[in-house]
Coordinates of C-alpha atoms in Angstrom, one line a residue:
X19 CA 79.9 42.5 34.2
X20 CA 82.3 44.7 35.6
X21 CA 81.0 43.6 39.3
X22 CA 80.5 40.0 38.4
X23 CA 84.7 40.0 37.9
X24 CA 85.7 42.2 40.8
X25 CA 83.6 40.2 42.9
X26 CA 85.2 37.3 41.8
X27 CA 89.0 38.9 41.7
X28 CA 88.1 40.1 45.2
X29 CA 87.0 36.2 46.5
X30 CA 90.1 34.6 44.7
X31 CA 92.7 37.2 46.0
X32 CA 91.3 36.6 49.2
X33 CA 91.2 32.7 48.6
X34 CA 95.1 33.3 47.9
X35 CA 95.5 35.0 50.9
X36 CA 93.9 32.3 53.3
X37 CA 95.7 29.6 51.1
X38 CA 99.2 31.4 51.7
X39 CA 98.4 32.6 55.2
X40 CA 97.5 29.2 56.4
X41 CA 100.4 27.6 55.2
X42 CA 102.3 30.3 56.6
X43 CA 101.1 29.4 59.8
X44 CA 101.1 25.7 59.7
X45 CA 105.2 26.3 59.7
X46 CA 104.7 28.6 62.9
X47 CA 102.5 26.1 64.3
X48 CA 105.0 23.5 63.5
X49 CA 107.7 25.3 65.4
X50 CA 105.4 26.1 68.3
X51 CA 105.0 22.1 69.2
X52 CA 107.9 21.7 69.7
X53 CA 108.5 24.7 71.9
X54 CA 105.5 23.2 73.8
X55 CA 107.2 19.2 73.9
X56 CA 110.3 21.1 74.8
X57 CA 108.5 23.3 78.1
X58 CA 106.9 19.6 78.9
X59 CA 109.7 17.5 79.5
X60 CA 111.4 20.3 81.2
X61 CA 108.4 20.4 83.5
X62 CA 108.2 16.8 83.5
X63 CA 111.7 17.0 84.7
X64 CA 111.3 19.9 87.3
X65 CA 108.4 18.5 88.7
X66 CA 108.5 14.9 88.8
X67 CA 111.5 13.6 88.4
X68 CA 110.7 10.1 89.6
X69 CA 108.2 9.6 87.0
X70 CA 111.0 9.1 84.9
X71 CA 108.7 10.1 81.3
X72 CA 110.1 11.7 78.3
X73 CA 107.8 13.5 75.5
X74 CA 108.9 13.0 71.6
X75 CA 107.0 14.2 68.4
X76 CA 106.6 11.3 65.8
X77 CA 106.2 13.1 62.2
X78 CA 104.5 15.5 60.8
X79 CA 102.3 15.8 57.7
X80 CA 102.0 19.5 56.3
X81 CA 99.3 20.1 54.1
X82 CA 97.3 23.5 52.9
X83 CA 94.7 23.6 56.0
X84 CA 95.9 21.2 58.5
X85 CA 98.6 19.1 59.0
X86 CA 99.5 15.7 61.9
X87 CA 101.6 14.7 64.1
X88 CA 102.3 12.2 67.2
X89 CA 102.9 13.4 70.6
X90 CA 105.2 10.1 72.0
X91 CA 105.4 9.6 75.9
X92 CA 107.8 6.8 76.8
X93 CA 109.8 6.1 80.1
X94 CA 113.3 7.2 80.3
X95 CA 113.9 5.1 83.2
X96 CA 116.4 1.5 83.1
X97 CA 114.3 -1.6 83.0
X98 CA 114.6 -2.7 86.4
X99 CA 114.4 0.7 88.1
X100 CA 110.7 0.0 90.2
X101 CA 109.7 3.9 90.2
X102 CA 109.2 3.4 86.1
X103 CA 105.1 4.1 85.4
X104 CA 105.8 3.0 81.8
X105 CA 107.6 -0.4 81.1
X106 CA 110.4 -0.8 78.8
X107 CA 108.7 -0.9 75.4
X108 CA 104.9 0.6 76.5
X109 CA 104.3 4.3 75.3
X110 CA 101.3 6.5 75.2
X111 CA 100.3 7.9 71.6
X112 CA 98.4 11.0 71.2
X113 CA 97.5 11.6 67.7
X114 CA 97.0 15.4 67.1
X115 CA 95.2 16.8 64.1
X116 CA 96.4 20.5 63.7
X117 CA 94.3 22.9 61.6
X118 CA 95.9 26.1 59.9
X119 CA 94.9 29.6 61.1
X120 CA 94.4 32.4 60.2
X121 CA 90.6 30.8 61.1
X122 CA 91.5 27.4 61.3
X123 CA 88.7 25.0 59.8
X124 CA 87.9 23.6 63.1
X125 CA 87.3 26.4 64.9
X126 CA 84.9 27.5 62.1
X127 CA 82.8 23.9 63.1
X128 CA 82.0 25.5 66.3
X129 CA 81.5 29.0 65.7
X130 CA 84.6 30.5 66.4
X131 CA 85.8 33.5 64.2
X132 CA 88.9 34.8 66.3
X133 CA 92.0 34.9 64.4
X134 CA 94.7 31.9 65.7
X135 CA 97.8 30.5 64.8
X136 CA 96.0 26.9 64.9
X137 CA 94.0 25.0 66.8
X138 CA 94.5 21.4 67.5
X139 CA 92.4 18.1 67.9
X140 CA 94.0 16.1 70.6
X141 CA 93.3 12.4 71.1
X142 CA 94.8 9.7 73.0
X143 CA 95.4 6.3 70.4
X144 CA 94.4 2.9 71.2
X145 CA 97.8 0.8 71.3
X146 CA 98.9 -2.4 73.3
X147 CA 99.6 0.3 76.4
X148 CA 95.9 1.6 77.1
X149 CA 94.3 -1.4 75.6
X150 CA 92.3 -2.0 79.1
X151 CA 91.4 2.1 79.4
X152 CA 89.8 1.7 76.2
X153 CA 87.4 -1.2 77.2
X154 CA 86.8 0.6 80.0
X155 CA 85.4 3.6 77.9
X156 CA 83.9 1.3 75.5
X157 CA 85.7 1.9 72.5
X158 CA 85.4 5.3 73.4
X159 CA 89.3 7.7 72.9
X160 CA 89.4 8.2 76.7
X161 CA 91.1 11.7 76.2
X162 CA 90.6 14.1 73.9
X163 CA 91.0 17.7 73.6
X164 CA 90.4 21.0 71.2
X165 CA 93.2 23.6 71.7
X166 CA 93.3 26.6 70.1
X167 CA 97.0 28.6 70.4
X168 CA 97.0 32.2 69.5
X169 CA 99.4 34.6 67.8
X170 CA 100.6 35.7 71.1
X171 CA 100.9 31.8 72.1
X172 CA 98.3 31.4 74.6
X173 CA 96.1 28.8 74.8
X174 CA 92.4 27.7 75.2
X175 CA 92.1 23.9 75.9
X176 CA 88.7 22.0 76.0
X177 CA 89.5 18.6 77.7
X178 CA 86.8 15.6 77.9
X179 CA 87.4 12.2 79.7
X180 CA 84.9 9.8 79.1
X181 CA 82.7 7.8 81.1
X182 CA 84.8 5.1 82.8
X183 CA 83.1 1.7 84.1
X184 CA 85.5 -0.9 85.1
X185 CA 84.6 -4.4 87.0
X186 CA 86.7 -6.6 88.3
X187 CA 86.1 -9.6 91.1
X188 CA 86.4 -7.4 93.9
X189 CA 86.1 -3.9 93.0
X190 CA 84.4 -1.7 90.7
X191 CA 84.9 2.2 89.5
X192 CA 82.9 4.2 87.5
X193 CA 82.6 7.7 86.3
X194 CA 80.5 10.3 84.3
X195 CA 82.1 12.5 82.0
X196 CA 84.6 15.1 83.3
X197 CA 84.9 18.4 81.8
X198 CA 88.2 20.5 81.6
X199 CA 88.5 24.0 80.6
X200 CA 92.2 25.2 80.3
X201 CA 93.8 28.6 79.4
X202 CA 97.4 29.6 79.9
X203 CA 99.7 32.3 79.0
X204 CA 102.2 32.2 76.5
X205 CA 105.2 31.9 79.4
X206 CA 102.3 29.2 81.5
X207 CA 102.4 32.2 84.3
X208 CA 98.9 32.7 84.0
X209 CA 96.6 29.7 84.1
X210 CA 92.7 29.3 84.5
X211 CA 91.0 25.9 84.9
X212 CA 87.7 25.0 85.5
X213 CA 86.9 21.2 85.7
X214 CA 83.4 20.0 85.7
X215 CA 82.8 16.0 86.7
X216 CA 79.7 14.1 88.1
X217 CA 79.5 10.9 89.6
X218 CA 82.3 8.9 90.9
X219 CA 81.6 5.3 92.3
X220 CA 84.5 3.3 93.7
X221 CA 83.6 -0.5 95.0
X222 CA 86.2 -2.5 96.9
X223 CA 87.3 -5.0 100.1
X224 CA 88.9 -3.1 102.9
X225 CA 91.7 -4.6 104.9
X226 CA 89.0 -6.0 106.8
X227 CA 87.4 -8.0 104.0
X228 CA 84.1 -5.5 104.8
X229 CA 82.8 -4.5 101.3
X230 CA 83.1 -0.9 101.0
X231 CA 82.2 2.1 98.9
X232 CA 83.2 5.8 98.0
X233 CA 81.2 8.1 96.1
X234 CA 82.2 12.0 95.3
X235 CA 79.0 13.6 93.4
X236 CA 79.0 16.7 91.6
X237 CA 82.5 18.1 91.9
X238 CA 83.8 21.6 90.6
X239 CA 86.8 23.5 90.6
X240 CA 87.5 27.1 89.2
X241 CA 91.0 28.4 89.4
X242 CA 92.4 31.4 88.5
X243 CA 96.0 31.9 89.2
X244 CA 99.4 33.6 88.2
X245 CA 102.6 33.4 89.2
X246 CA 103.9 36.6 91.5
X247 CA 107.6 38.2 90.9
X248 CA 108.5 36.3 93.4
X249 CA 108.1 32.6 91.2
X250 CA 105.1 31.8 94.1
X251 CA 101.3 30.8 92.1
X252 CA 98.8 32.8 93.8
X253 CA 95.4 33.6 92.8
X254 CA 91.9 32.2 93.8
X255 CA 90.4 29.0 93.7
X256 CA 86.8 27.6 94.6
X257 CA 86.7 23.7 94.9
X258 CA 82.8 22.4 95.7
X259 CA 81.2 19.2 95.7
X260 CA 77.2 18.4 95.9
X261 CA 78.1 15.1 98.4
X262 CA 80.7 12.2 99.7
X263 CA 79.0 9.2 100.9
X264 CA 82.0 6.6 102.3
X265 CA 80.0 3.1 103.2
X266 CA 80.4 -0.6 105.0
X267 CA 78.7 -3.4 103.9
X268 CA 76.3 -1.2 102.0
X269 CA 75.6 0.8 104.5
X270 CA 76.4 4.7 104.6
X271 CA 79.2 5.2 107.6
X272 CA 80.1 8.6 106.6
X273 CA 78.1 11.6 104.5
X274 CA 79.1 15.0 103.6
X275 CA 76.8 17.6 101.6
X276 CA 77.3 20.5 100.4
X277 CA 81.2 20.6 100.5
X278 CA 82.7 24.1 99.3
X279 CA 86.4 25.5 99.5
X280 CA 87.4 28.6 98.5
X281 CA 91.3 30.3 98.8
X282 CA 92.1 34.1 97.7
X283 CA 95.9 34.7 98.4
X284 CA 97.7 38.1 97.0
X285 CA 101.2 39.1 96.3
X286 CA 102.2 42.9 96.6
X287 CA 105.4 44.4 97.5
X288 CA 107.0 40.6 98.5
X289 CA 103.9 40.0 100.4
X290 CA 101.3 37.2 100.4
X291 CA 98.1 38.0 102.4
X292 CA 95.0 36.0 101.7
X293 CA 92.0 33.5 103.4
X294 CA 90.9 30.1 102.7
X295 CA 87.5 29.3 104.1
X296 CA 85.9 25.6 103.8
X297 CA 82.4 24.4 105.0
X298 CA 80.3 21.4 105.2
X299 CA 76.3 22.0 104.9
X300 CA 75.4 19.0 106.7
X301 CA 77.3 15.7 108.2
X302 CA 76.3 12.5 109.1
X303 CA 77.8 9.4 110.9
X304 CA 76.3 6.7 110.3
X305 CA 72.7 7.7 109.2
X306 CA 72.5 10.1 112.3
X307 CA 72.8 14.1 111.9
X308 CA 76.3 15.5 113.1
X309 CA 75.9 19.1 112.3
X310 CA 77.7 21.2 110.1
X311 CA 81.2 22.4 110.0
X312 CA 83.2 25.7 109.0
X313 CA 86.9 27.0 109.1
X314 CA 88.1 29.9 108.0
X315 CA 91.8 30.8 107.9
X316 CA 94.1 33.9 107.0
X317 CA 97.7 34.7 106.2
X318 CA 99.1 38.1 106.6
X319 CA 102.5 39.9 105.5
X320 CA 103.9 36.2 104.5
X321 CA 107.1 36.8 102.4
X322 CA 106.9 35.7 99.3
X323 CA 110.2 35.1 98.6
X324 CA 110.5 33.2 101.7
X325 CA 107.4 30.8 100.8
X326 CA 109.3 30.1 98.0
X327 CA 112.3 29.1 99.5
X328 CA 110.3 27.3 102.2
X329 CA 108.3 25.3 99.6
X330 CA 111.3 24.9 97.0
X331 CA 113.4 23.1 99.3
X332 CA 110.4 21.1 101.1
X333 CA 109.5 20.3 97.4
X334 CA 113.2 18.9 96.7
X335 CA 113.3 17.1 99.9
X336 CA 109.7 15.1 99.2
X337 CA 111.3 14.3 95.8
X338 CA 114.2 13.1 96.8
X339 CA 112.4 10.8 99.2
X340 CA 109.8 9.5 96.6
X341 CA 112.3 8.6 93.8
X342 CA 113.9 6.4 96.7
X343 CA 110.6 5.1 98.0
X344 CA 111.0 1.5 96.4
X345 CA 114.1 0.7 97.4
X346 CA 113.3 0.9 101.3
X347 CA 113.4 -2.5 102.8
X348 CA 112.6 -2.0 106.4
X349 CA 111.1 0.6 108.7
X350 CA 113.9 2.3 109.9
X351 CA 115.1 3.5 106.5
X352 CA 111.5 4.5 106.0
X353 CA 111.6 6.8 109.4
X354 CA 115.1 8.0 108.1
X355 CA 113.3 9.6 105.0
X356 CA 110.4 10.8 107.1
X357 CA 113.3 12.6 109.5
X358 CA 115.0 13.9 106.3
X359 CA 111.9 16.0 105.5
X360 CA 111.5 16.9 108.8
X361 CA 114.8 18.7 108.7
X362 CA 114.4 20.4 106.3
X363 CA 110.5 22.1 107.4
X364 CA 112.8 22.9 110.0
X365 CA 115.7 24.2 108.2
X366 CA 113.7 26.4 106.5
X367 CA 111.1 28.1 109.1
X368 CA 113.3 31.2 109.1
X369 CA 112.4 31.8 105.4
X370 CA 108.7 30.8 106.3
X371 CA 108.8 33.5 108.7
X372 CA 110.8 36.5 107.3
X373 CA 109.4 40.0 107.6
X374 CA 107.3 38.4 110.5
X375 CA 103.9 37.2 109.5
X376 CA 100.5 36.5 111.0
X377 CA 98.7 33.6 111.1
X378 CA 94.9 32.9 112.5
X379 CA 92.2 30.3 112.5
X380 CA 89.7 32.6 112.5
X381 CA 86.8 30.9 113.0
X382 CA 86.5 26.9 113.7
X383 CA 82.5 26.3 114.8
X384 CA 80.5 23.2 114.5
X385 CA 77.0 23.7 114.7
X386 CA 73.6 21.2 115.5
X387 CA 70.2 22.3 116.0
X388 CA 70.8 22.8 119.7
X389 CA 73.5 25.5 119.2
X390 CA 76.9 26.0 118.5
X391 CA 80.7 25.6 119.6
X392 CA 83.6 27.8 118.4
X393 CA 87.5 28.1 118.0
X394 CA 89.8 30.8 117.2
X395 CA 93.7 31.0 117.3
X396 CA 96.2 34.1 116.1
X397 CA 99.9 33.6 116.1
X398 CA 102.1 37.0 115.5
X399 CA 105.3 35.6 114.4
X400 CA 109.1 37.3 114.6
X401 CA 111.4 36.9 112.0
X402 CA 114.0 34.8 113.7
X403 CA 116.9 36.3 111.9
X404 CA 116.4 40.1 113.5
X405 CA 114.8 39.0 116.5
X406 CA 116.7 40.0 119.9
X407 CA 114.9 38.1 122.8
X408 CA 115.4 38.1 126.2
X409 CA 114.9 35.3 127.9
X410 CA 116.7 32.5 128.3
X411 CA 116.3 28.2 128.0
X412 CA 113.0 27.4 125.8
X413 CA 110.3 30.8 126.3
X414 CA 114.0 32.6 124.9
X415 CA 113.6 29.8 122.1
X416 CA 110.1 30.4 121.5
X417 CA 110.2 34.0 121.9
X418 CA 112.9 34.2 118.8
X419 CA 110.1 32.8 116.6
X420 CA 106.9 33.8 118.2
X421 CA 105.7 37.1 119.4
X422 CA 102.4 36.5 121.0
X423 CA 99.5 33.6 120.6
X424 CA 96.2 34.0 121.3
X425 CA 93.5 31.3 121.2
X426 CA 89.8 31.2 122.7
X427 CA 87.3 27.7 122.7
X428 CA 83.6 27.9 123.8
X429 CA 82.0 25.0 123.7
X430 CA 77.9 25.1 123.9
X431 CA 76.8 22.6 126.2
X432 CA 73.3 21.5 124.6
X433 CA 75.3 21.5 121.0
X434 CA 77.6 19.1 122.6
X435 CA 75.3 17.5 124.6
X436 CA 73.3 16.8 121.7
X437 CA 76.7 15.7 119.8
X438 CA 77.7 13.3 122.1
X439 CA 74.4 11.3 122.0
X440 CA 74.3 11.3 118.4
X441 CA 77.7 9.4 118.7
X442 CA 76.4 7.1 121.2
X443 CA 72.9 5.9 119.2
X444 CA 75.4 5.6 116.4
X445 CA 77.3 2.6 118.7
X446 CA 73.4 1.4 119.6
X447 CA 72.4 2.8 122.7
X448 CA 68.7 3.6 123.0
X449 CA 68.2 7.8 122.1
X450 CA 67.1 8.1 125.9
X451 CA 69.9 6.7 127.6
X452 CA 71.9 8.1 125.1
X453 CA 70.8 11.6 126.1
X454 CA 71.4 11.2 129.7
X455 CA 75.3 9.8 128.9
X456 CA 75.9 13.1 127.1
X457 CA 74.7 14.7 129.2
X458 CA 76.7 13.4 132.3
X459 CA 79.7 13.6 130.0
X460 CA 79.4 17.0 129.5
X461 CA 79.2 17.9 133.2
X462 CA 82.2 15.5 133.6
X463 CA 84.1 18.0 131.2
X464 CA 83.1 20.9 132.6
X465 CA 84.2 20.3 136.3
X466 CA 87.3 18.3 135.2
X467 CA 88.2 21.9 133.2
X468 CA 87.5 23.9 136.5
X469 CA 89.4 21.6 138.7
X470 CA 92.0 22.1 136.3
X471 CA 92.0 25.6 135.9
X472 CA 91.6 24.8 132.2
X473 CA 88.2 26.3 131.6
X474 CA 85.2 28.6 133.4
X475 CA 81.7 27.8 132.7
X476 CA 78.4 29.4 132.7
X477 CA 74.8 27.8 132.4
X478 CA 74.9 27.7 128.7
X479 CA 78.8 27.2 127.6
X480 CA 82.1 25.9 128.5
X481 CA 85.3 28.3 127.9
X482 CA 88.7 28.4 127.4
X483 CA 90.6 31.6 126.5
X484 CA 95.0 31.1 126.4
X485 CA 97.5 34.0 125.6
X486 CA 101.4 33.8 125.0
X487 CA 104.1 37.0 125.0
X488 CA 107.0 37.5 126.4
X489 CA 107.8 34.0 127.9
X490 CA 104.5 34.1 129.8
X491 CA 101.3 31.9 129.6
X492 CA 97.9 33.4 130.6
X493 CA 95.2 30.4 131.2
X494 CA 91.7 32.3 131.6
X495 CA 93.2 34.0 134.8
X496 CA 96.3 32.3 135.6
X497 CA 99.4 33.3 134.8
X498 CA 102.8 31.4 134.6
X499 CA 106.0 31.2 133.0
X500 CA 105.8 28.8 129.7
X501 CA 108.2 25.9 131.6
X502 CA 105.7 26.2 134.2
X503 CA 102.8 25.6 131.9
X504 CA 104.7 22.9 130.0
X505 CA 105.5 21.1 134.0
X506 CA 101.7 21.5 134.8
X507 CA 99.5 20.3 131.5
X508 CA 101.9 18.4 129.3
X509 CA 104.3 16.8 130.9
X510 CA 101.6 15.9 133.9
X511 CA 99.4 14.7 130.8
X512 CA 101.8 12.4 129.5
X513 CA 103.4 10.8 132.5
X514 CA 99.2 9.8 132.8
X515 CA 99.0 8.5 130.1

């Protein structure tokens, strides 16, 4: 008997612990959101300005285990201003159902036992606004997300868009399912993403009236980045995708398989180093096998600081131009904005290149079953502001910003040969006499090189090899100063053309 009522004292004390620790926690929670509507419309604010949207919460309804609220986004924009995504009057709703920690009720539903402030059922409402994303989707909430925010205040987001099938006269999109996962740090310095998302279809009319279709199958992303000392997101990322077929008149024009990307950039000591490689499996132009494709680049002993700066103020400048965009009535206005971010890539290439950094496209190859070509480029930078060059007129320019440039280009004759012919059955001429014009066209090349002094040859490969120091060009063999270089390929090149 004894037992029997310690057992039960023991279950109600801890029944009066979960009642008054959950309600506890619904007040947290309560003051959380609006810490969270507060970092979004500073964000919103930060990052884009033009969009002009504002985030309110509408309510909320406190009860033992959970409690609701409405997430408001309206546009804080005048009526007539023409950069306004929402009009006077529209506003998105998201309902949010918030359930209590210590083990919030809805985490229990799927199995989850660790301790959190709450977690929170996210779902965008059906209004007058999103009327037409809803008959798209069937009925169907569009959004909806489960967020669970812990003691510490970070978060663990499961996002799901639905299907999507829209029709219309002359154009058609549809979509599977896209998965989001999202977790973040309680200062948002931290974040990992990983989105998940099959099939997407889009039908229309190009300019040409020529019925036309792109299709993106199978696409991934996993991110994992944080923000250094310096303010700069670094981190890795790995963006793939199983195919992209781009076709005319039902026909395919264009197909990629086996598209992967995949960037690893560091910050230590004010310095970003890292790669990013991309590849293609296979291509194909119009039904016909190209090849396949790979690039791999690499920064070195970037300053951090400075890419800030430089991508701050590019940032601001892009903006700028973008919350001004609609008022543009003629072309010259529009070449005036494209000069004002010009200026200011160029006002801020000293901060790009502080502490002197490297840069190289370590290896550019395309490859066919007959062989394969190949590219490569390193640029050793100076920091403009303690360089002490030399020279004088342009190389004493150059040399301020650049301390050496090497690049190298072999090009494989049968790869190209068998490149070239590809391209010319794609246009309809018969695979034999195709052969024989890549062929010709590929000797072409290779003596116009050599009576150029652009390129050597042997029986298997045309090359190319140019280096840069010191005001001084080396092409293969030749050497010359860079204005000479500049009188004999560019400017004899242009007054050709």
């Amino acid at each position: 008997m004894k037992k029997s009522n310690v057992a039960i004292a023991v279950v109600v004390g801890i029944g009066v612990l979960w009642t008054g620790g959950a309600w506890f926690t619904g007040k947290k929670a309560e003051q959380r959101i609006d810490e969270v509507v507060a970092q979004l419309n500073e964000q919103l604010t930060q990052h884009y300005p033009e969009a002009g949207l504002v985030v309110t919460r509408q309510g909320y309804e406190r009860h033992i285990f959970s409690s609701t609220t409405q997430f408001i986004v309206k546009s804080r924009l005048p009526a007539d201003d023409e950069n306004a995504l929402l009009a006077p009057g529209d506003q998105l709703v998201f309902n949010e159902k918030i359930s209590h920690g210590p083990l919030p009720l809805a985490q229990l539903k799927h199995f989850t036992l660790i301790p959190s402030l709450a977690s929170i059922h996210s779902e965008l409402a059906n209004t007058p606004t999103v009327k037409s994303l809803f008959d798209f989707t069937k009925g169907k909430t569009p959004f909806s997300a489960e967020t669970r925010i812990g003691y510490g205040h970070a978060t663990s987001s499961a996002i799901q868009i639905q299907p999507i099938q829209y029709n219309a006269e002359d154009s058609s999109l549809s979509s599977d399912a896209i998965n989001i996962a999202l977790k973040t740090s309680p200062d948002n310095s931290a974040i990992t993403l990983n989105i998940d998302s099959g099939k997407v279809s889009l039908n229309f009319k190009n300019e040409a009236d020529v019925d036309t279709e792109m299709t993106l199958n199978g696409l991934t992303l996993r991110s994992d980045s944080h923000l250094s000392k310096e303010g700069l997101r670094v981190g890795t990322q790995q963006i793939d995708a199983k195919n992209f077929l781009y076709a005319l008149n039902h026909k395919p024009a264009v197909q990629l398989t086996g598209i992967q990307g995949h960037s690893d950039l560091d910050s230590a000591k004010n310095l970003v180093n890292g790669s990013l490689n991309y590849q293609i499996d296979k291509i194909e132009w119009q039904q016909l096998p190209l090849g396949s494709a790979n690039l791999k680049l690499s920064l070195h002993d970037f300053s951090a600081s400075g890419m800030k700066t430089f991508y701050d103020n590019y940032n601001q400048a892009v903006q700028k131009n973008m919350a001004n965009i609609s008022h543009v009535t003629n072309q010259d206005e529009l070449q005036a904005m494209q000069n004002e971010v010009n200026a200011a890539v160029l006002q801020n290439i000293p901060a790009l290149l502080a502490d002197a950094p490297q840069f190289s496209v370590d290896n550019l190859t395309l490859k066919n079953e007959k062989g394969e070509s190949q590219f490569s480029l390193k640029a050793d930078f100076n920091d403009p502001t303690k360089a002490q060059g030399n020279g004088q007129g342009l190389s004493g320019i150059v040399d301020s910003y650049l301390k050496q440039l090497n690049a190298s280009l072999t090009i494989n004759k049968p790869m190209a040969t068998q490149l070239l012919s590809v391209i010319a059955q794609s246009e309809g001429v018969p695979v034999e006499q195709a052969g024989q014009f890549a062929a010709q066209q590929v000797q072409s090349l290779s003596a116009l090189g050599e009576m150029y002094h652009l390129t050597t040859q042997n029986p298997e490969s045309i090359q190319s090899a140019l280096h840069y120091a010191s005001g001084q060009v080396t092409v293969n063999q030749d050497k010359m100063t860079l204005e000479q270089f500049i009188e004999q390929y560019l400017t004899s090149s242009n007054s050709e053309q």
